[in-house]
Amino acid sequence: MSAAKHLSMFLTFTIFIKSLSGNHGNRKVYADLTTNRLTREHDGSNGMWSLHGIAHASHATKTEFIFNADLLSDDGRNHLNIASMVYPMLGLTSDLDEDYLEYLILQAKTAKIDGFLVEWGFREHPSNVALEKIIAVAERHRPFEIGVNWCDHWLLQWLEKKNATDQMVSEFHRNAQYLLDTVFYTSSKRFPSFGLGPLIFLFGGGITKEQFREVLAIGLKIPYWLDPPLWIGSYLNFAETAEFWAEWGPLMDGIFGWIPSRRRVVPPSMPQWDYYGNLADTTQYQQNVSSAGEGCVRNGTCQLWCGSASPGFDNRGCAGWGGSLKYLPRKWQGTSLYNAQWKNHVLNNSSANIIVLPTMNDYSEASVLLPTKQYGFEALYTTELFASFWKGTQTDSAGVTLPTWWFSLKKSVAFLNQTGVNITKAAARIEDCSTKISQGSYAAAANCLEAVQVLTDTFYAHLTVDDFTLEVPNGKMYFVKPPLMKFGAYLLNTTHGLYLRMSDVMSRLLLTKNYVGFLQFDYILLDNAFTQIQVYSSTKRRNVDATFMAYPKQTINDQYTEIANSVEAGNFAMVCDLMNKVPGVWHHANVRLYRDNVAWDHTATLNSDLHFKAVGGSYLVKRISLQFQVYHSGD
């Protein structure tokens, strides 16, 4: 056995022995959860999977980022240009899809995570839709706790947009009462708490100390089965300096750690970023948070504190939210920074009874615990191992990969159902598999999933598939209005679109059968400006929820602002929205045509089925084609 292997075994044994000492109490691990990624199939929008932003405060080699999540590889299996530096193993998913929310809970439970802190803004914010959905899903998988990481700066942005910042106290109070009446609505243990007091994690950056003092003075209506909530402020915004804590300490009941510092100026070998952190910074950060937390508990200025551990950070996926570009590597000179943070908590046996993990799924900042193409399940295995040590429980990593398998089968069963296959037996079994994973019966769950896999494989083996390629124009897909031509290609600008209509014979086939469809075309920008090429379809789908999303947006005068931009919850007529700023270069587009979205009933503009539109500039388009794999169940 190698010396490295001996050392690894010694360290693991040492950590295990340390984890057995001391009083673990009721230790909990909570993962921060974001809810701003959507999909065209589920929501009619990509949400934060697509983005155009500029890191205005950055001096990195690349400061402007355009992410077009609609673009697919030639085989349609992968999205080529998503707003993240890591690629999700599941591909693009919607944070409002209840199947995906169930997957998140199952994945968390297999990693010994006790609950989620949903990044939440206020009642009218789209994060509240996700919060209500995940509370309902979590009811099926108790015990699992749902709390909030209140991003109060979203509330401030909303009020600023309405010129109503003078309402901050009343709006904050209204939303705090809403949390007590909804998230903490029951006497059963379904939310983070300290004794009988619900924990409200407050990220900061919105409400001022004077305003918060007013909210506390007004008071909240507390259900008889609860104590008043405890306000836990982020170390970053409430306690990182003595000045911060002098102002906020008398108002807070505790603090929680976040992602370690990234404040070193990058060397020439790291030109992609402005600042970074390393192992020494990570260690120092953990010591600082521990010192502040243990100190305030010891001297009675707070009731509890929460440690943290984060797998990494790279905010190029959100263009640094318009600021600077920062990086915390997953490994530094061969050492996992995530492991190092966990070892600090286990070996030092700190007085914290809660560990916060930023984040479960923030792909914009590449801080995800979820499995990715680059890092696999590494962060989840690490979480399961060290959370077990920290809690003093038996480690069992056999379930870590099962939720991914379950989610894939869940979507396969749904596809077979749309194809006309009788999936009653498979649908019942997949629900049983979920229950077994949730209960920690991993061997039984794996057998259950294997049985469903055999069923779905059998169903797929009996399907027949017809392949169709429609090169435009032809008798099955033709122009409603003669297109303008230039240099042998179709001219597309702000006054001239392209309007395609499908033949009635082909549309009837697509309306009666299940299919996987793609639209392909080549395009080149003619203007030196930020522009978009959009494709719309006829559709019958409408999203009843009008909502808005806080995200970076490039305005027409090229000035960046992070705003709460009012948008429809989704436009199911939109096939793709491709942003571009580089003229004179031909690009190839391969995008999905989702069966549930496209009506093929000739009700798009000018009685068409597909409408190409240019926004802000002119394009040439050529080689338009549609590909379909049409499935028949044989029934």
Short mmCIF file of C-alpha atoms in Angstrom, two decimals, residues 33 118 121 132 145 162 209 211 216 234 243 278 331 341 347 500 517 524 536 543 554 557 602 617:
data_model
loop_
_atom_site.label_atom_id
_atom_site.label_comp_id
_atom_site.label_asym_id
_atom_site.label_seq_id
_atom_site.Cartn_x
_atom_site.Cartn_y
_atom_site.Cartn_z
CA LEU A 33 -31.19 26.38 -3.10
CA VAL A 118 -34.55 28.50 -0.56
CA GLY A 121 -37.16 37.49 -2.21
CA GLU A 132 -44.60 26.91 -2.32
CA GLU A 145 -37.01 20.76 6.26
CA LYS A 162 -41.70 51.14 -8.08
CA LYS A 209 -30.36 48.38 10.51
CA GLN A 211 -35.48 49.73 9.17
CA LEU A 216 -38.72 44.23 15.30
CA SER A 234 -24.90 36.15 6.93
CA GLU A 243 -18.11 47.62 12.64
CA ASN A 278 -6.85 29.43 -2.22
CA LYS A 331 -8.93 21.90 -5.77
CA GLN A 341 -13.74 23.01 4.99
CA LEU A 347 -11.77 17.90 13.63
CA LEU A 500 -42.94 29.06 -42.79
CA GLY A 517 -38.12 17.52 -33.34
CA ILE A 524 -24.73 35.44 -39.94
CA TYR A 536 -41.71 31.75 -32.88
CA ASN A 543 -48.76 30.15 -18.71
CA GLN A 554 -27.98 44.57 -21.01
CA ASN A 557 -27.65 52.12 -24.18
CA HIS A 602 -51.08 27.79 -38.87
CA GLY A 617 -30.16 44.24 -36.61
#
